[in-house]
Amino acid sequence: MNVHLTIEGRHGLASQIYRQLRAGILDGRLAPGERLPSTRELATQLGVSRKTTLDVFERLTAEGYLRSRTGEGTFVAATMTRRGNLPTHATALQPADPLWESMPDALPMRQEGVSPQYDFMGGVTEKRLFPFDQWRRCVSHAVRVQARAPAGYRDPAGEPELRLAVSRYLALSRAVVSNWHDVIMTQGAQQALNVLGRVVLRPGDVVAMEDPGYPPARMSFKAAGARVVPVPVDADGIVVSALPADARLIYVTPSHQFPLGMPMSLERRLALLDWAQRRGALIVEDDYDGEFRFEGRPMDSLKSLDHDGVVAYVGTFSKTIFPELRIGYLIPPASLAQALRRAKQTGDWHSCTLTQTALAKFMLDGYFAKHLRRMHKEYAARRAALRRWLDHELSPWLAPLPTSAGIHLVAEIRPNGMKPPDEAAFIARAGAASIGLYGIGGMFAGRPPRAGLLMGYGGLSIEEIDTAMQRLLDTLQGQPALPGAAHLLPNRHTRPGRAAIP
Ligand SMILES: Cc1ncc(COP(=O)(O)O)c(C=O)c1O
């Protein structure tokens, strides 16, 4: 036998022998048809009981690795093809479609365990103020519901009570009128964009996207084989007159243009709806943070103006709760509903029922509305704190763009001492003082016409914003960084002495 078996200790003898024999068969050291020693010989050789080797042979035979022939002995099954000499790089055998090889990373992601001490990454929400005690009660409730329910697959569109809660919430807060049947729960807005792309687009179809725009949306449509055409935005939103005539799908962020921040004007909304209706295009409205509007009355969704069934409305709990919850929703035109449910089912059958049931309770018991009210106030104060610095002390270097919503803003880098303004150099200077800043360059389809920063303020308290901006000012004025400002410090959430996150 071409396999050397070793036994370590006196525990799990059968499984040690089983694993080694199985590995020998799979990697070809034991060839198909090769005869194995008898169970008695092997037991003597290894110093184990005959029962142990008998058990191992029986298991390998039952699983199809071995065959025994009465009076002749036990052999490696002939059906086991030789799998030796496998290439170490699986890519040599299974190359990915070049589309995926060339796909950039969507957005910067926080590194596990380390991050700048003051991180202005976009999309980060404040977990220290999330009512985890109430959430825990909702999760416990969901576990009880799960224990009582019969095992089995559920509706791909999601749990009815959560769809009901979302439908009620959207009617009140975003003027989106829907029946709970119309709501499809997804794994974040991202999956909603993904299923829409798969259902609506054929390879080569044209998707019109705001430029600058949300890179993960661009990638999702590209993955569906679409040709993504950038369309400029101005102070009123996407420039409708610049839409490609053959656009099949138009992706927009009307409440809070991503990343620049302006809302789409009413006039532009009506022009866009009219354009889509005349050309038979689908508008995808990504209402990712429409809840947080700090000046004026929140503008109703584009969907609320849609009388022709041309808008697919997409939303998410990533900003109102936190992104890793991975819950979003989609309200499509009725004509697409059935196909979208099937697309969702072919992707993951349905989202996790435990989280859905917990979130439904969280919403129906009023905790979500309370949390939103609290966070609205809190984010307004944080935004004001950041604006104070940008409008005054930091104004020689940075110019914030007008925006009235969301949990991030964009500040243009002025050509102060840097001609032309250099995003990477600015970010590196801030990084040396352990302040995490992120550029908007990668959000343009082509060469960025301006240098700017996307500053997320969702995860930093007012005191943290003040400290970070003072530190940035010192750095820009050429003063040495404060003691302790190493390039990368432990993630502030894991630093000792912080309010513990339950
Ligand atoms: C424009 C836009 N859409 C959607 C999302 C949220 O996506 P998801 O629900 O997949 O987390 C974000 C988050 O940053 C965003 O900026």
Short mmCIF file of C-alpha atoms and ligand atoms in Angstrom, two decimals:
data_model
loop_
_atom_site.label_atom_id
_atom_site.label_comp_id
_atom_site.label_asym_id
_atom_site.label_seq_id
_atom_site.Cartn_x
_atom_site.Cartn_y
_atom_site.Cartn_z
CA MET A 1 0.00 0.00 0.00
CA ASN A 2 1.41 3.31 -1.07
CA VAL A 3 0.25 5.28 1.96
CA HIS A 4 2.10 5.58 5.20
CA LEU A 5 -0.37 5.79 8.09
CA THR A 6 0.57 7.42 11.37
CA ILE A 7 -1.31 7.34 14.62
CA GLU A 8 -1.03 10.17 17.16
CA GLY A 9 -2.14 9.51 20.73
CA ARG A 10 -4.91 7.06 21.55
CA HIS A 11 -7.92 9.23 20.74
CA GLY A 12 -10.04 9.19 17.61
CA LEU A 13 -8.11 6.28 16.16
CA ALA A 14 -10.76 5.34 13.63
CA SER A 15 -11.15 8.88 12.34
CA GLN A 16 -7.34 9.32 12.07
CA ILE A 17 -7.08 6.19 9.90
CA TYR A 18 -10.22 7.09 7.94
CA ARG A 19 -8.95 10.60 7.09
CA GLN A 20 -5.53 9.36 5.94
CA LEU A 21 -6.91 6.56 3.77
CA ARG A 22 -9.52 8.85 2.24
CA ALA A 23 -6.89 11.52 1.50
CA GLY A 24 -4.65 8.85 -0.08
CA ILE A 25 -7.48 7.75 -2.36
CA LEU A 26 -8.47 11.29 -3.30
CA ASP A 27 -4.96 12.49 -4.12
CA GLY A 28 -4.14 9.33 -6.10
CA ARG A 29 -1.50 7.76 -3.87
CA LEU A 30 -3.90 4.82 -3.60
CA ALA A 31 -4.80 4.07 -7.19
CA PRO A 32 -8.20 2.79 -8.36
CA GLY A 33 -8.21 -1.03 -8.13
CA GLU A 34 -5.29 -1.16 -5.65
CA ARG A 35 -5.66 -3.84 -3.01
CA LEU A 36 -5.54 -2.79 0.63
CA PRO A 37 -4.10 -4.89 3.43
CA SER A 38 -6.68 -6.91 5.35
CA THR A 39 -8.28 -5.31 8.39
CA ARG A 40 -6.41 -7.80 10.59
CA GLU A 41 -3.00 -6.97 9.03
CA LEU A 42 -3.64 -3.24 9.25
CA ALA A 43 -4.77 -3.49 12.88
CA THR A 44 -1.60 -5.37 13.82
CA GLN A 45 0.58 -2.96 11.85
CA LEU A 46 -0.91 0.11 13.54
CA GLY A 47 -1.37 -1.38 16.99
CA VAL A 48 -5.14 -0.80 17.07
CA SER A 49 -8.03 -3.14 17.56
CA ARG A 50 -9.46 -5.09 14.64
CA LYS A 51 -12.83 -3.44 15.30
CA THR A 52 -11.29 -0.02 14.60
CA THR A 53 -9.98 -1.00 11.16
CA LEU A 54 -13.20 -2.87 10.39
CA ASP A 55 -15.23 0.28 11.19
CA VAL A 56 -12.99 2.39 8.95
CA PHE A 57 -13.24 -0.01 6.02
CA GLU A 58 -17.00 -0.27 6.43
CA ARG A 59 -17.37 3.51 6.38
CA LEU A 60 -15.11 3.97 3.33
CA THR A 61 -17.00 1.21 1.55
CA ALA A 62 -20.38 2.74 2.39
CA GLU A 63 -19.18 6.10 1.04
CA GLY A 64 -18.00 4.51 -2.21
CA TYR A 65 -14.21 4.83 -1.76
CA LEU A 66 -13.62 1.08 -1.32
CA ARG A 67 -15.10 -2.11 -2.75
CA SER A 68 -14.71 -5.53 -1.16
CA ARG A 69 -14.77 -8.75 -3.13
CA THR A 70 -15.54 -11.87 -1.15
CA GLY A 71 -12.49 -14.07 -0.77
CA GLU A 72 -10.23 -11.59 -2.59
CA GLY A 73 -9.95 -8.61 -0.25
CA THR A 74 -10.69 -4.88 -0.25
CA PHE A 75 -9.79 -2.58 -3.17
CA VAL A 76 -9.89 1.11 -3.97
CA ALA A 77 -13.07 1.63 -6.00
CA ALA A 78 -12.42 1.67 -9.74
CA THR A 79 -14.67 4.70 -10.11
CA MET A 80 -12.23 6.81 -8.09
CA THR A 81 -10.37 8.75 -10.79
CA ARG A 82 -6.79 9.70 -10.06
CA ARG A 83 -6.74 13.26 -8.74
CA GLY A 84 -2.99 13.51 -8.08
CA ASN A 85 -0.81 16.30 -9.45
CA LEU A 86 -3.58 18.88 -9.23
CA PRO A 87 -2.32 22.32 -10.19
CA THR A 88 -1.83 24.46 -7.10
CA HIS A 89 -3.46 27.47 -8.79
CA ALA A 90 -7.08 26.58 -9.37
CA THR A 91 -7.32 29.57 -11.71
CA ALA A 92 -5.40 27.61 -14.32
CA LEU A 93 -8.38 25.28 -14.68
CA GLN A 94 -11.21 27.68 -13.87
CA PRO A 95 -10.47 31.15 -15.16
CA ALA A 96 -13.02 33.77 -14.11
CA ASP A 97 -14.84 35.72 -16.78
CA PRO A 98 -12.50 38.68 -17.57
CA LEU A 99 -15.38 40.97 -16.55
CA TRP A 100 -14.81 39.91 -12.94
CA GLU A 101 -11.02 40.01 -13.19
CA SER A 102 -11.17 43.67 -14.20
CA MET A 103 -13.89 44.68 -11.73
CA PRO A 104 -12.51 47.22 -9.23
CA ASP A 105 -13.25 47.02 -5.51
CA ALA A 106 -16.56 48.80 -5.03
CA LEU A 107 -15.79 51.18 -2.19
CA PRO A 108 -13.16 51.46 0.53
CA MET A 109 -13.80 49.04 3.37
CA ARG A 110 -12.73 49.26 6.96
CA GLN A 111 -9.86 46.94 7.79
CA GLU A 112 -10.60 44.53 10.59
CA GLY A 113 -9.01 45.71 13.83
CA VAL A 114 -7.24 48.80 12.51
CA SER A 115 -8.56 52.03 11.14
CA PRO A 116 -7.72 55.69 11.50
CA GLN A 117 -8.56 57.05 14.93
CA TYR A 118 -11.06 59.47 13.38
CA ASP A 119 -12.63 57.82 10.39
CA PHE A 120 -14.85 59.85 8.05
CA MET A 121 -15.73 56.86 5.92
CA GLY A 122 -19.10 57.22 4.18
CA GLY A 123 -21.98 54.92 4.99
CA VAL A 124 -20.97 54.41 8.64
CA THR A 125 -23.78 54.82 11.16
CA GLU A 126 -23.65 55.39 14.92
CA LYS A 127 -23.93 52.08 16.69
CA ARG A 128 -23.26 53.49 20.14
CA LEU A 129 -26.76 54.99 20.11
CA PHE A 130 -28.58 51.98 18.72
CA PRO A 131 -31.09 50.50 21.23
CA PHE A 132 -29.47 47.10 21.47
CA ASP A 133 -31.58 46.09 24.51
CA GLN A 134 -34.77 46.48 22.53
CA TRP A 135 -33.18 44.84 19.52
CA ARG A 136 -32.19 41.87 21.70
CA ARG A 137 -35.83 41.49 22.77
CA CYS A 138 -36.90 41.55 19.13
CA VAL A 139 -34.32 38.92 18.21
CA SER A 140 -35.46 36.72 21.12
CA HIS A 141 -39.03 37.06 19.88
CA ALA A 142 -37.85 36.04 16.39
CA VAL A 143 -36.14 32.94 17.80
CA ARG A 144 -39.40 31.93 19.51
CA VAL A 145 -41.33 32.43 16.27
CA GLN A 146 -38.71 30.43 14.40
CA ALA A 147 -38.88 27.57 16.91
CA ARG A 148 -42.66 27.28 16.50
CA ALA A 149 -42.77 27.52 12.70
CA PRO A 150 -42.51 24.34 10.64
CA ALA A 151 -39.18 23.95 8.85
CA GLY A 152 -39.23 24.86 5.19
CA TYR A 153 -38.48 27.52 2.60
CA ARG A 154 -40.36 30.79 2.79
CA ASP A 155 -41.66 33.35 0.32
CA PRO A 156 -38.76 34.76 -1.77
CA ALA A 157 -40.29 38.24 -1.38
CA GLY A 158 -39.85 38.12 2.38
CA GLU A 159 -41.79 37.77 5.62
CA PRO A 160 -45.32 39.24 5.36
CA GLU A 161 -45.16 41.17 8.64
CA LEU A 162 -41.93 42.92 7.65
CA ARG A 163 -43.30 43.78 4.21
CA LEU A 164 -46.35 45.21 5.95
CA ALA A 165 -44.19 47.26 8.31
CA VAL A 166 -42.06 48.57 5.43
CA SER A 167 -45.09 49.39 3.32
CA ARG A 168 -46.67 51.39 6.20
CA TYR A 169 -43.41 53.14 6.96
CA LEU A 170 -42.84 54.17 3.34
CA ALA A 171 -46.38 55.49 3.01
CA LEU A 172 -45.87 57.75 6.00
CA SER A 173 -42.28 58.83 5.52
CA ARG A 174 -41.69 58.74 1.76
CA ALA A 175 -45.23 59.04 0.33
CA VAL A 176 -44.75 55.71 -1.43
CA VAL A 177 -48.18 54.11 -1.64
CA SER A 178 -47.96 50.34 -1.81
CA ASN A 179 -49.73 47.21 -0.73
CA TRP A 180 -47.58 44.91 1.41
CA HIS A 181 -47.71 42.36 -1.44
CA ASP A 182 -45.79 44.82 -3.63
CA VAL A 183 -42.74 44.93 -1.32
CA ILE A 184 -39.81 42.58 -1.99
CA MET A 185 -37.28 42.30 0.83
CA THR A 186 -33.66 42.07 -0.33
CA GLN A 187 -30.16 41.78 1.13
CA GLY A 188 -29.57 45.52 1.17
CA ALA A 189 -30.19 47.92 -1.70
CA GLN A 190 -27.35 46.16 -3.49
CA GLN A 191 -29.32 42.99 -4.05
CA ALA A 192 -32.31 45.01 -5.22
CA LEU A 193 -30.07 46.60 -7.90
CA ASN A 194 -28.67 43.20 -8.74
CA VAL A 195 -32.02 41.49 -9.29
CA LEU A 196 -33.31 44.47 -11.27
CA GLY A 197 -30.24 44.28 -13.53
CA ARG A 198 -30.68 40.55 -14.04
CA VAL A 199 -34.38 40.79 -14.81
CA VAL A 200 -34.47 43.91 -16.97
CA LEU A 201 -31.18 43.97 -18.86
CA ARG A 202 -29.84 41.93 -21.72
CA PRO A 203 -26.14 41.95 -22.63
CA GLY A 204 -25.29 45.18 -24.42
CA ASP A 205 -28.32 47.12 -23.11
CA VAL A 206 -27.63 50.72 -22.17
CA VAL A 207 -27.86 51.84 -18.55
CA ALA A 208 -27.72 55.58 -17.90
CA MET A 209 -26.06 56.51 -14.63
CA GLU A 210 -25.49 59.77 -12.83
CA ASP A 211 -21.87 60.88 -13.12
CA PRO A 212 -20.42 60.95 -10.52
CA GLY A 213 -22.38 58.02 -9.20
CA TYR A 214 -22.49 55.08 -6.84
CA PRO A 215 -19.77 52.59 -7.92
CA PRO A 216 -21.45 49.43 -6.56
CA ALA A 217 -24.52 50.19 -8.71
CA ARG A 218 -22.32 50.71 -11.76
CA MET A 219 -20.62 47.37 -11.10
CA SER A 220 -23.88 45.53 -10.64
CA PHE A 221 -25.25 46.74 -13.98
CA LYS A 222 -21.96 45.96 -15.68
CA ALA A 223 -22.10 42.47 -14.23
CA ALA A 224 -25.49 42.06 -15.93
CA GLY A 225 -23.71 42.74 -19.23
CA ALA A 226 -24.96 46.29 -19.66
CA ARG A 227 -23.11 49.18 -21.28
CA VAL A 228 -23.13 51.81 -18.55
CA VAL A 229 -23.23 55.35 -19.96
CA PRO A 230 -22.35 58.22 -17.62
CA VAL A 231 -24.75 61.16 -17.67
CA PRO A 232 -23.71 64.50 -16.13
CA VAL A 233 -25.50 66.00 -13.15
CA ASP A 234 -26.01 69.69 -12.39
CA ALA A 235 -27.55 71.54 -9.44
CA ASP A 236 -30.99 70.04 -10.31
CA GLY A 237 -29.81 66.46 -10.64
CA ILE A 238 -29.32 64.26 -13.70
CA VAL A 239 -29.34 66.23 -16.97
CA VAL A 240 -32.31 64.68 -18.74
CA SER A 241 -31.41 66.20 -22.11
CA ALA A 242 -28.10 64.30 -21.98
CA LEU A 243 -29.69 60.85 -21.54
CA PRO A 244 -28.71 58.36 -24.24
CA ALA A 245 -31.76 57.82 -26.48
CA ASP A 246 -31.54 54.04 -26.17
CA ALA A 247 -31.26 53.88 -22.36
CA ARG A 248 -33.13 50.83 -21.08
CA LEU A 249 -32.61 51.62 -17.41
CA ILE A 250 -31.80 54.92 -15.66
CA TYR A 251 -30.27 54.79 -12.19
CA VAL A 252 -30.77 57.91 -10.03
CA THR A 253 -30.50 59.07 -6.41
CA PRO A 254 -33.11 61.87 -6.37
CA SER A 255 -33.32 62.53 -2.62
CA HIS A 256 -29.60 63.05 -2.13
CA GLN A 257 -27.45 62.70 -5.21
CA PHE A 258 -24.63 60.26 -4.53
CA PRO A 259 -22.04 61.48 -3.81
CA LEU A 260 -22.50 65.24 -4.40
CA GLY A 261 -25.57 65.68 -2.23
CA MET A 262 -28.11 67.89 -4.04
CA PRO A 263 -31.73 66.75 -4.34
CA MET A 264 -33.29 66.45 -7.80
CA SER A 265 -35.58 69.41 -8.45
CA LEU A 266 -39.28 68.84 -9.04
CA GLU A 267 -39.01 70.10 -12.59
CA ARG A 268 -36.22 67.63 -13.34
CA ARG A 269 -38.17 64.78 -11.72
CA LEU A 270 -41.16 65.44 -13.96
CA ALA A 271 -38.94 65.69 -17.04
CA LEU A 272 -37.26 62.40 -16.17
CA LEU A 273 -40.56 60.58 -15.62
CA ASP A 274 -41.84 61.94 -18.90
CA TRP A 275 -38.69 60.84 -20.75
CA ALA A 276 -38.87 57.31 -19.32
CA GLN A 277 -42.56 56.97 -20.09
CA ARG A 278 -42.10 58.06 -23.71
CA ARG A 279 -39.09 55.81 -24.33
CA GLY A 280 -40.19 52.79 -22.34
CA ALA A 281 -37.20 52.95 -19.98
CA LEU A 282 -37.19 51.86 -16.34
CA ILE A 283 -36.09 54.38 -13.70
CA VAL A 284 -34.38 52.89 -10.65
CA GLU A 285 -34.79 55.29 -7.74
CA ASP A 286 -32.19 54.57 -5.05
CA ASP A 287 -33.59 56.30 -1.95
CA TYR A 288 -30.70 55.21 0.24
CA ASP A 289 -30.80 57.94 2.91
CA GLY A 290 -33.89 60.03 2.17
CA GLU A 291 -34.95 59.78 5.82
CA PHE A 292 -32.31 62.21 7.00
CA ARG A 293 -33.24 65.60 5.63
CA PHE A 294 -32.12 68.57 7.71
CA GLU A 295 -33.37 71.63 5.87
CA GLY A 296 -36.85 72.15 4.51
CA ARG A 297 -39.54 69.54 4.16
CA PRO A 298 -38.35 66.14 2.96
CA MET A 299 -39.08 65.93 -0.73
CA ASP A 300 -41.38 63.04 -1.56
CA SER A 301 -39.96 60.16 -3.53
CA LEU A 302 -39.90 60.06 -7.32
CA LYS A 303 -42.03 56.93 -7.01
CA SER A 304 -44.81 59.01 -5.46
CA LEU A 305 -45.05 60.98 -8.75
CA ASP A 306 -45.02 57.88 -10.94
CA HIS A 307 -48.43 57.26 -12.49
CA ASP A 308 -47.21 55.19 -15.42
CA GLY A 309 -45.38 52.40 -13.60
CA VAL A 310 -41.89 53.39 -14.76
CA VAL A 311 -40.14 53.63 -11.36
CA ALA A 312 -38.62 50.78 -9.36
CA TYR A 313 -38.16 52.13 -5.83
CA VAL A 314 -35.17 50.86 -3.83
CA GLY A 315 -34.47 51.54 -0.15
CA THR A 316 -32.32 50.19 2.66
CA PHE A 317 -31.89 49.97 6.42
CA SER A 318 -28.14 50.45 6.00
CA LYS A 319 -28.31 54.14 6.97
CA THR A 320 -31.21 54.06 9.38
CA ILE A 321 -29.87 51.06 11.34
CA PHE A 322 -26.47 49.77 10.14
CA PRO A 323 -25.12 48.33 6.90
CA GLU A 324 -24.23 44.86 8.15
CA LEU A 325 -27.91 44.17 8.88
CA ARG A 326 -28.14 43.59 5.11
CA ILE A 327 -31.81 44.42 4.72
CA GLY A 328 -33.17 46.48 1.87
CA TYR A 329 -36.39 46.58 -0.11
CA LEU A 330 -37.70 47.00 -3.57
CA ILE A 331 -41.08 48.18 -4.83
CA PRO A 332 -41.12 47.48 -8.54
CA PRO A 333 -43.67 48.33 -11.20
CA ALA A 334 -46.31 45.58 -11.16
CA SER A 335 -45.19 44.29 -14.55
CA LEU A 336 -41.82 43.21 -13.11
CA ALA A 337 -42.94 41.82 -9.76
CA GLN A 338 -43.20 38.14 -10.64
CA ALA A 339 -39.89 38.02 -12.52
CA LEU A 340 -38.12 39.79 -9.66
CA ARG A 341 -39.41 37.30 -7.10
CA ARG A 342 -38.00 34.53 -9.27
CA ALA A 343 -34.67 36.32 -9.64
CA LYS A 344 -34.47 36.72 -5.88
CA GLN A 345 -35.27 33.03 -5.47
CA THR A 346 -32.58 31.92 -7.93
CA GLY A 347 -30.03 34.03 -6.02
CA ASP A 348 -30.61 33.03 -2.40
CA TRP A 349 -34.18 31.73 -2.24
CA HIS A 350 -35.07 34.34 0.39
CA SER A 351 -33.42 36.55 3.01
CA CYS A 352 -32.81 35.33 6.56
CA THR A 353 -36.16 34.95 8.33
CA LEU A 354 -34.70 35.53 11.80
CA THR A 355 -33.49 39.05 10.99
CA GLN A 356 -36.66 39.83 9.08
CA THR A 357 -38.93 38.78 11.96
CA ALA A 358 -36.82 40.71 14.47
CA LEU A 359 -36.89 43.84 12.31
CA ALA A 360 -40.64 43.56 11.77
CA LYS A 361 -41.15 43.56 15.55
CA PHE A 362 -38.67 46.41 15.95
CA MET A 363 -40.73 48.45 13.50
CA LEU A 364 -44.24 47.43 14.49
CA ASP A 365 -43.50 48.05 18.21
CA GLY A 366 -42.39 51.60 17.45
CA TYR A 367 -38.68 51.23 18.29
CA PHE A 368 -37.57 52.01 14.77
CA ALA A 369 -39.49 55.30 14.58
CA LYS A 370 -38.07 56.32 17.97
CA HIS A 371 -34.53 55.46 16.88
CA LEU A 372 -34.99 57.42 13.65
CA ARG A 373 -36.17 60.52 15.52
CA ARG A 374 -33.20 60.34 17.83
CA MET A 375 -30.68 59.79 15.04
CA HIS A 376 -32.18 62.55 12.95
CA LYS A 377 -31.46 65.02 15.74
CA GLU A 378 -28.04 63.57 16.41
CA TYR A 379 -26.89 63.52 12.78
CA ALA A 380 -28.19 67.09 12.31
CA ALA A 381 -25.96 68.22 15.19
CA ARG A 382 -22.94 66.33 13.84
CA ARG A 383 -23.46 67.76 10.38
CA ALA A 384 -23.67 71.27 11.85
CA ALA A 385 -20.44 70.69 13.79
CA LEU A 386 -18.61 69.56 10.66
CA ARG A 387 -20.03 72.44 8.64
CA ARG A 388 -18.77 74.95 11.26
CA TRP A 389 -15.21 73.79 10.67
CA LEU A 390 -15.54 73.63 6.89
CA ASP A 391 -17.19 77.06 6.67
CA HIS A 392 -14.65 78.76 8.94
CA GLU A 393 -11.23 77.46 10.03
CA LEU A 394 -10.85 74.95 7.19
CA SER A 395 -12.32 77.17 4.46
CA PRO A 396 -8.92 78.04 2.94
CA TRP A 397 -8.52 74.35 2.05
CA LEU A 398 -12.01 72.90 1.74
CA ALA A 399 -15.34 74.09 0.30
CA PRO A 400 -18.44 72.03 1.22
CA LEU A 401 -21.01 71.54 -1.52
CA PRO A 402 -24.58 72.55 -0.69
CA THR A 403 -26.55 69.62 0.64
CA SER A 404 -29.40 69.25 3.06
CA ALA A 405 -29.68 65.52 3.65
CA GLY A 406 -27.90 62.25 4.40
CA ILE A 407 -25.02 61.28 6.67
CA HIS A 408 -22.19 62.44 4.45
CA LEU A 409 -21.26 65.60 2.60
CA VAL A 410 -18.77 66.41 -0.12
CA ALA A 411 -16.11 69.08 0.30
CA GLU A 412 -14.10 70.24 -2.68
CA ILE A 413 -10.39 70.63 -2.14
CA ARG A 414 -9.36 74.20 -2.91
CA PRO A 415 -6.12 74.80 -4.79
CA ASN A 416 -4.51 76.18 -1.63
CA GLY A 417 -0.79 75.52 -1.93
CA MET A 418 -1.60 72.48 -4.09
CA LYS A 419 -2.01 73.29 -7.74
CA PRO A 420 -3.96 71.47 -9.03
CA PRO A 421 -5.60 70.14 -5.86
CA ASP A 422 -4.43 66.61 -5.24
CA GLU A 423 -6.89 64.28 -3.51
CA ALA A 424 -4.35 61.57 -2.75
CA ALA A 425 -1.82 64.02 -1.24
CA PHE A 426 -4.49 65.65 0.93
CA ILE A 427 -5.77 62.27 2.15
CA ALA A 428 -2.21 61.14 2.92
CA ARG A 429 -1.56 64.27 5.03
CA ALA A 430 -4.73 63.67 7.00
CA GLY A 431 -3.89 59.98 7.31
CA ALA A 432 -0.56 60.85 8.94
CA ALA A 433 -2.61 62.45 11.73
CA SER A 434 -4.83 59.35 11.89
CA ILE A 435 -7.78 61.05 10.23
CA GLY A 436 -9.46 58.84 7.62
CA LEU A 437 -10.58 60.85 4.60
CA TYR A 438 -11.77 59.47 1.27
CA GLY A 439 -11.74 60.95 -2.23
CA ILE A 440 -14.57 61.26 -4.73
CA GLY A 441 -12.28 60.66 -7.74
CA GLY A 442 -13.24 56.99 -8.06
CA MET A 443 -16.92 57.89 -8.29
CA PHE A 444 -16.55 59.53 -11.68
CA ALA A 445 -16.77 57.34 -14.76
CA GLY A 446 -13.80 59.02 -16.39
CA ARG A 447 -11.21 61.58 -15.39
CA PRO A 448 -12.55 63.40 -12.31
CA PRO A 449 -13.15 67.08 -13.15
CA ARG A 450 -12.69 68.12 -9.52
CA ALA A 451 -10.88 66.96 -6.42
CA GLY A 452 -13.02 66.41 -3.37
CA LEU A 453 -13.65 64.43 -0.24
CA LEU A 454 -16.68 62.41 0.75
CA MET A 455 -16.93 63.01 4.49
CA GLY A 456 -19.18 60.60 6.39
CA TYR A 457 -20.10 61.99 9.81
CA GLY A 458 -22.45 59.19 10.90
CA GLY A 459 -19.97 57.35 13.10
CA LEU A 460 -18.27 60.28 14.91
CA SER A 461 -19.61 62.20 17.90
CA ILE A 462 -19.49 66.01 17.92
CA GLU A 463 -16.46 65.91 20.24
CA GLU A 464 -14.70 63.49 17.91
CA ILE A 465 -15.48 65.67 14.89
CA ASP A 466 -14.13 68.73 16.72
CA THR A 467 -10.93 66.96 17.78
CA ALA A 468 -10.37 65.52 14.32
CA MET A 469 -10.92 68.85 12.55
CA GLN A 470 -8.61 70.69 14.97
CA ARG A 471 -6.00 68.06 14.25
CA LEU A 472 -6.54 68.41 10.50
CA LEU A 473 -6.19 72.18 10.80
CA ASP A 474 -2.92 71.79 12.72
CA THR A 475 -1.63 69.41 10.09
CA LEU A 476 -2.56 71.68 7.22
CA GLN A 477 -0.97 74.64 8.96
CA GLY A 478 2.21 72.63 9.21
CA GLN A 479 2.11 72.06 12.94
CA PRO A 480 3.35 68.76 14.24
CA ALA A 481 0.68 66.14 14.78
CA LEU A 482 -0.53 65.78 18.35
CA PRO A 483 1.09 63.15 20.52
CA GLY A 484 -0.39 59.76 19.92
CA ALA A 485 -1.37 60.50 16.35
CA ALA A 486 0.18 57.47 14.77
CA HIS A 487 -0.71 56.64 11.20
CA LEU A 488 -2.95 53.79 12.13
CA LEU A 489 -4.28 53.32 15.59
CA PRO A 490 -6.54 50.61 16.92
CA ASN A 491 -10.05 50.99 15.64
CA ARG A 492 -11.82 53.40 17.99
CA HIS A 493 -14.60 50.87 18.56
CA THR A 494 -12.11 48.44 20.04
CA ARG A 495 -10.18 50.97 22.11
CA PRO A 496 -10.47 50.39 25.83
CA GLY A 497 -12.41 52.96 27.83
CA ARG A 498 -15.16 53.47 25.21
CA ALA A 499 -18.82 52.98 25.82
CA ALA A 500 -19.16 49.27 25.32
CA ILE A 501 -21.28 48.12 22.45
CA PRO A 502 -23.51 45.36 23.71
C1 LIG B 1 -26.08 55.46 -3.22
C2 LIG B 1 -26.19 54.34 -2.25
N1 LIG B 1 -27.10 53.38 -2.44
C3 LIG B 1 -27.26 52.36 -1.58
C4 LIG B 1 -26.47 52.28 -0.46
C5 LIG B 1 -26.71 51.18 0.54
O1 LIG B 1 -26.55 49.96 0.01
P1 LIG B 1 -26.89 48.64 0.87
O2 LIG B 1 -28.33 48.71 1.26
O3 LIG B 1 -26.61 47.57 -0.10
O4 LIG B 1 -26.01 48.63 2.05
C6 LIG B 1 -25.49 53.21 -0.23
C7 LIG B 1 -24.60 53.08 0.93
O5 LIG B 1 -23.62 53.68 1.10
C8 LIG B 1 -25.36 54.28 -1.13
O6 LIG B 1 -24.44 55.22 -0.91
#
